[in-house]
Tab-separated table of C-alpha atoms in Angstrom:
chain	number	residue	atom	x	y	z
S	34	MET	CA	52.778	107.441	56.208
S	35	ALA	CA	51.922	104.007	54.837
S	36	GLN	CA	51.273	105.368	51.332
S	37	TYR	CA	54.565	107.497	51.547
S	38	SER	CA	56.404	104.232	52.499
S	39	ALA	CA	54.971	102.183	49.949
S	40	GLN	CA	56.095	105.160	47.268
S	41	LEU	CA	59.384	105.111	48.545
S	42	ASP	CA	59.696	101.191	48.393
S	43	GLY	CA	58.700	101.607	44.508
S	44	VAL	CA	61.265	104.332	44.058
S	45	LEU	CA	64.038	102.544	45.455
S	46	VAL	CA	63.337	99.525	43.658
S	47	ALA	CA	63.067	101.499	40.512
S	48	LEU	CA	66.472	102.979	41.074
S	49	ALA	CA	68.165	99.689	41.970
S	50	ASP	CA	69.040	99.098	38.474
S	51	GLN	CA	72.032	100.406	36.468
S	52	THR	CA	70.232	101.026	33.327
S	53	ARG	CA	67.311	102.931	34.963
S	54	ARG	CA	69.608	105.192	36.914
S	55	ALA	CA	71.333	105.890	33.621
S	56	VAL	CA	68.107	107.028	32.219
S	57	ILE	CA	67.416	109.322	35.176
S	58	HIS	CA	70.928	110.577	34.774
S	59	ARG	CA	70.308	111.367	30.968
S	60	LEU	CA	67.183	112.852	31.431
S	61	GLY	CA	68.699	115.378	34.057
S	62	ARG	CA	70.184	116.998	31.035
S	63	GLY	CA	66.684	117.531	29.527
S	64	PRO	CA	63.873	115.559	28.078
S	65	ALA	CA	64.118	112.982	25.268
S	66	SER	CA	62.176	110.756	23.071
S	67	VAL	CA	61.875	106.810	23.823
S	68	GLY	CA	63.752	106.309	20.549
S	69	GLU	CA	66.583	108.900	21.226
S	70	LEU	CA	67.076	106.998	24.783
S	71	ALA	CA	66.937	103.477	23.320
S	72	ARG	CA	69.710	104.219	20.937
S	73	GLU	CA	72.065	105.123	23.811
S	74	PHE	CA	71.451	101.693	25.391
S	75	PRO	CA	72.764	98.386	24.006
S	76	MET	CA	69.511	96.172	24.410
S	77	ALA	CA	66.604	95.276	22.512
S	78	LEU	CA	63.716	97.806	22.622
S	79	PRO	CA	61.351	95.530	24.481
S	80	SER	CA	63.749	95.241	27.426
S	81	PHE	CA	64.383	99.032	27.271
S	82	MET	CA	60.708	99.892	27.168
S	83	LYS	CA	59.994	97.645	30.359
S	84	HIS	CA	62.624	99.877	32.096
S	85	VAL	CA	60.847	102.928	30.806
S	86	ARG	CA	57.936	101.701	32.222
S	87	THR	CA	59.275	100.948	35.628
S	88	LEU	CA	60.281	104.154	35.790
S	89	GLU	CA	57.098	105.814	34.789
S	90	ALA	CA	54.964	103.413	37.146
S	91	ASN	CA	56.985	104.817	40.209
S	92	ASP	CA	56.531	108.629	38.900
S	93	LEU	CA	60.287	109.034	38.446
S	94	ILE	CA	59.919	110.123	34.847
S	95	ARG	CA	56.418	111.274	32.905
S	96	THR	CA	55.833	110.554	29.058
S	97	VAL	CA	53.846	112.407	26.676
S	98	LYS	CA	53.015	110.955	23.158
S	99	SER	CA	52.782	113.376	20.354
S	100	GLY	CA	52.099	111.808	16.987
S	101	ARG	CA	54.539	108.861	16.823
S	102	VAL	CA	56.892	110.207	19.429
S	103	ARG	CA	56.846	109.507	23.109
S	104	THR	CA	58.738	112.160	25.035
S	105	CYS	CA	60.228	111.261	28.519
S	106	THR	CA	60.831	113.956	31.085
S	107	LEU	CA	62.290	113.738	34.479
S	108	ASN	CA	60.090	114.173	37.527
S	109	ARG	CA	63.010	115.577	40.002
S	110	GLU	CA	60.157	115.953	42.703
S	111	ARG	CA	59.979	112.096	43.192
S	112	LEU	CA	63.723	111.806	44.055
S	113	ALA	CA	63.067	114.242	46.799
S	114	LEU	CA	61.251	111.349	48.420
S	115	LEU	CA	64.587	109.733	48.746
S	116	ASP	CA	66.459	113.067	49.819
S	117	ASP	CA	63.894	113.506	52.590
S	118	TRP	CA	64.442	110.258	53.829
S	119	LEU	CA	68.092	110.435	53.928
S	120	ALA	CA	67.812	113.957	55.530
S	121	GLU	CA	65.736	112.622	58.163
S	122	GLN	CA	68.345	109.786	59.119
S	123	ARG	CA	70.981	112.383	59.190
S	124	ARG	CA	68.876	114.427	61.633
S	125	ILE	CA	68.954	111.563	64.008
S	126	TRP	CA	72.631	110.974	63.718
S	127	GLU	CA	73.447	114.583	64.176
S	128	GLY	CA	71.139	114.850	67.199
S	129	ARG	CA	72.898	111.760	68.557
S	130	THR	CA	76.432	113.292	67.842
S	131	ASP	CA	75.105	116.424	69.640
S	132	ARG	CA	74.051	114.725	72.871
S	133	LEU	CA	77.308	112.567	72.912
S	134	GLU	CA	79.352	115.801	72.557
S	135	ARG	CA	77.226	117.278	75.347
S	136	PHE	CA	77.846	114.297	77.400
S	137	VAL	CA	81.623	114.603	76.840
S	138	ILE	CA	81.849	118.486	77.547
S	139	ASP	CA	79.302	117.743	80.801
S	140	SER	CA	81.830	114.974	81.952
S	141	GLU	CA	85.017	117.188	81.469
S	142	GLU	CA	83.427	120.055	83.477
S	143	ASP	CA	82.478	117.696	86.277
S	144	GLN	CA	85.965	116.670	86.444
S	145	GLN	CA	87.328	120.236	86.726
W	207	MET	CA	82.644	101.900	38.180
W	208	ALA	CA	80.746	98.288	37.752
W	209	GLN	CA	81.557	97.476	41.385
W	210	TYR	CA	80.179	100.960	42.443
W	211	SER	CA	77.031	100.421	40.582
W	212	ALA	CA	76.375	96.797	41.740
W	213	GLN	CA	77.208	98.008	45.518
W	214	LEU	CA	74.347	100.836	44.726
W	215	ASP	CA	71.875	98.165	43.467
W	216	GLY	CA	72.312	96.288	46.662
W	217	VAL	CA	71.854	99.187	48.893
W	218	LEU	CA	68.804	100.349	46.959
W	219	VAL	CA	67.150	97.021	47.298
W	220	ALA	CA	68.089	96.704	50.769
W	221	LEU	CA	66.378	100.002	51.773
W	222	ALA	CA	63.302	99.160	49.731
W	223	ASP	CA	61.614	97.435	52.599
W	224	GLN	CA	59.744	99.391	55.388
W	225	THR	CA	61.182	97.073	58.097
W	226	ARG	CA	64.624	97.503	57.082
W	227	ARG	CA	64.416	101.257	56.781
W	228	ALA	CA	62.890	101.172	60.348
W	229	VAL	CA	66.135	99.173	61.582
W	230	ILE	CA	68.458	101.756	60.068
W	231	HIS	CA	66.179	104.595	61.566
W	232	ARG	CA	66.501	103.002	64.894
W	233	LEU	CA	70.289	102.127	64.810
W	234	GLY	CA	70.733	105.841	63.952
W	235	ARG	CA	70.046	106.553	67.722
W	236	GLY	CA	72.783	103.997	68.692
W	237	PRO	CA	73.755	100.350	68.531
W	238	ALA	CA	71.285	97.706	69.680
W	239	SER	CA	71.272	94.059	70.329
W	240	VAL	CA	69.490	91.705	67.855
W	241	GLY	CA	67.069	90.791	70.678
W	242	GLU	CA	66.413	94.340	71.490
W	243	LEU	CA	65.520	95.346	67.977
W	244	ALA	CA	63.408	92.116	67.314
W	245	ARG	CA	61.163	93.079	70.267
W	246	GLU	CA	60.126	96.244	68.286
W	247	PHE	CA	59.031	94.640	65.390
W	248	PRO	CA	55.834	92.499	65.160
W	249	MET	CA	57.165	89.705	63.162
W	250	ALA	CA	58.611	86.150	63.887
W	251	LEU	CA	62.288	86.194	64.724
W	252	PRO	CA	63.264	84.175	61.612
W	253	SER	CA	61.687	86.643	59.440
W	254	PHE	CA	63.393	89.537	61.298
W	255	MET	CA	66.573	87.988	61.029
W	256	LYS	CA	66.064	87.873	57.280
W	257	HIS	CA	66.015	91.692	57.245
W	258	VAL	CA	69.040	91.784	59.462
W	259	ARG	CA	71.101	89.621	57.223
W	260	THR	CA	70.106	91.699	53.953
W	261	LEU	CA	71.153	94.768	55.734
W	262	GLU	CA	74.563	93.227	56.848
W	263	ALA	CA	75.185	91.530	53.373
W	264	ASN	CA	74.958	94.962	51.820
W	265	ASP	CA	77.070	96.545	54.677
W	266	LEU	CA	74.555	98.932	55.776
W	267	ILE	CA	74.883	97.552	59.198
W	268	ARG	CA	77.470	95.575	60.894
W	269	THR	CA	77.095	93.043	63.573
W	270	VAL	CA	79.734	91.804	66.326
W	271	LYS	CA	78.595	88.668	68.628
W	272	SER	CA	79.897	88.707	72.195
W	273	GLY	CA	78.809	85.658	74.139
W	274	ARG	CA	75.265	85.164	73.355
W	275	VAL	CA	74.463	88.674	72.395
W	276	ARG	CA	74.807	89.909	68.705
W	277	THR	CA	75.026	93.836	68.612
W	278	CYS	CA	74.116	95.645	65.395
W	279	THR	CA	75.800	99.055	64.446
W	280	LEU	CA	74.836	101.220	61.499
W	281	ASN	CA	77.339	101.796	58.853
W	282	ARG	CA	76.465	105.426	57.915
W	283	GLU	CA	79.321	105.521	55.083
W	284	ARG	CA	77.283	103.223	53.221
W	285	LEU	CA	74.420	105.615	52.911
W	286	ALA	CA	76.700	108.004	51.656
W	287	LEU	CA	76.682	105.871	48.203
W	288	LEU	CA	73.221	107.078	47.728
W	289	ASP	CA	73.945	110.701	49.005
W	290	ASP	CA	76.632	110.973	46.380
W	291	TRP	CA	74.286	109.386	43.522
W	292	LEU	CA	71.653	111.927	44.340
W	293	ALA	CA	74.349	114.831	44.696
W	294	GLU	CA	75.483	113.927	41.260
W	295	GLN	CA	72.008	114.021	39.628
W	296	ARG	CA	71.347	117.453	41.343
W	297	ARG	CA	74.743	118.773	39.785
W	298	ILE	CA	73.444	118.061	36.355
W	299	TRP	CA	70.207	119.563	36.958
W	300	GLU	CA	71.632	122.609	38.245
W	301	GLY	CA	74.273	122.859	35.419
W	302	ARG	CA	71.232	122.679	33.299
W	303	THR	CA	69.108	125.059	34.973
W	304	ASP	CA	72.458	127.441	34.877
W	305	ARG	CA	72.644	127.228	31.288
W	306	LEU	CA	69.020	127.703	30.693
W	307	GLU	CA	69.296	130.948	32.959
W	308	ARG	CA	72.146	132.140	31.042
W	309	PHE	CA	70.297	131.498	27.745
W	310	VAL	CA	67.339	133.590	28.886
W	311	ILE	CA	69.859	136.566	30.011
W	312	ASP	CA	71.731	136.433	26.976
W	313	SER	CA	68.401	136.540	25.025
W	314	GLU	CA	67.250	139.314	26.876
W	315	GLU	CA	70.386	141.248	26.433
W	316	ASP	CA	70.405	140.639	22.583
W	317	GLN	CA	66.929	142.020	22.605
W	318	GLN	CA	67.851	145.283	24.177
């Protein structure tokens, strides 16, 4: 649980940046080399590489080097951590809404 | 779009903390006073208040003071920002998967 929580912290911080979200978005269409990606973002290569490393360190993307080309691939499963957390919150709200509805129905029946 | 992106940055940073996620989780069951919440978290009140203020500053919770009691309520709509972003990524992957499937089917048909 502590590990899951630390991983989720990392994923959330990694996604809390417009450039890194744009990289995730781009890689959703398929793998790309660091060079191809860097050309799409208006910043110096060292700055861009920092973003790539943050995404990789949090396992949101995976990179493989072949010769001089490093190819980045999205790790969709990692985003599922966030999906799962959101789904868990929804289950709590919906459970609460169900209880509220039942309370209203029960109250109405009591008044009849 | 820039505003949406800045809001999403804030929401993600606010959620990148175990205590703040636990507060969101707790408020999913219904509103609670700051005092009630603080008792559930093993930290000094000033530290806890910082977390409450971060959640409030990013509109994930709303607080109303009545007399000496400040009541916190979850703003579920704010989490929808995150849901929407995740749904958008999924649409891209699924579009890509559809195209891949069509490519495989077309290739198989060509071979027949």
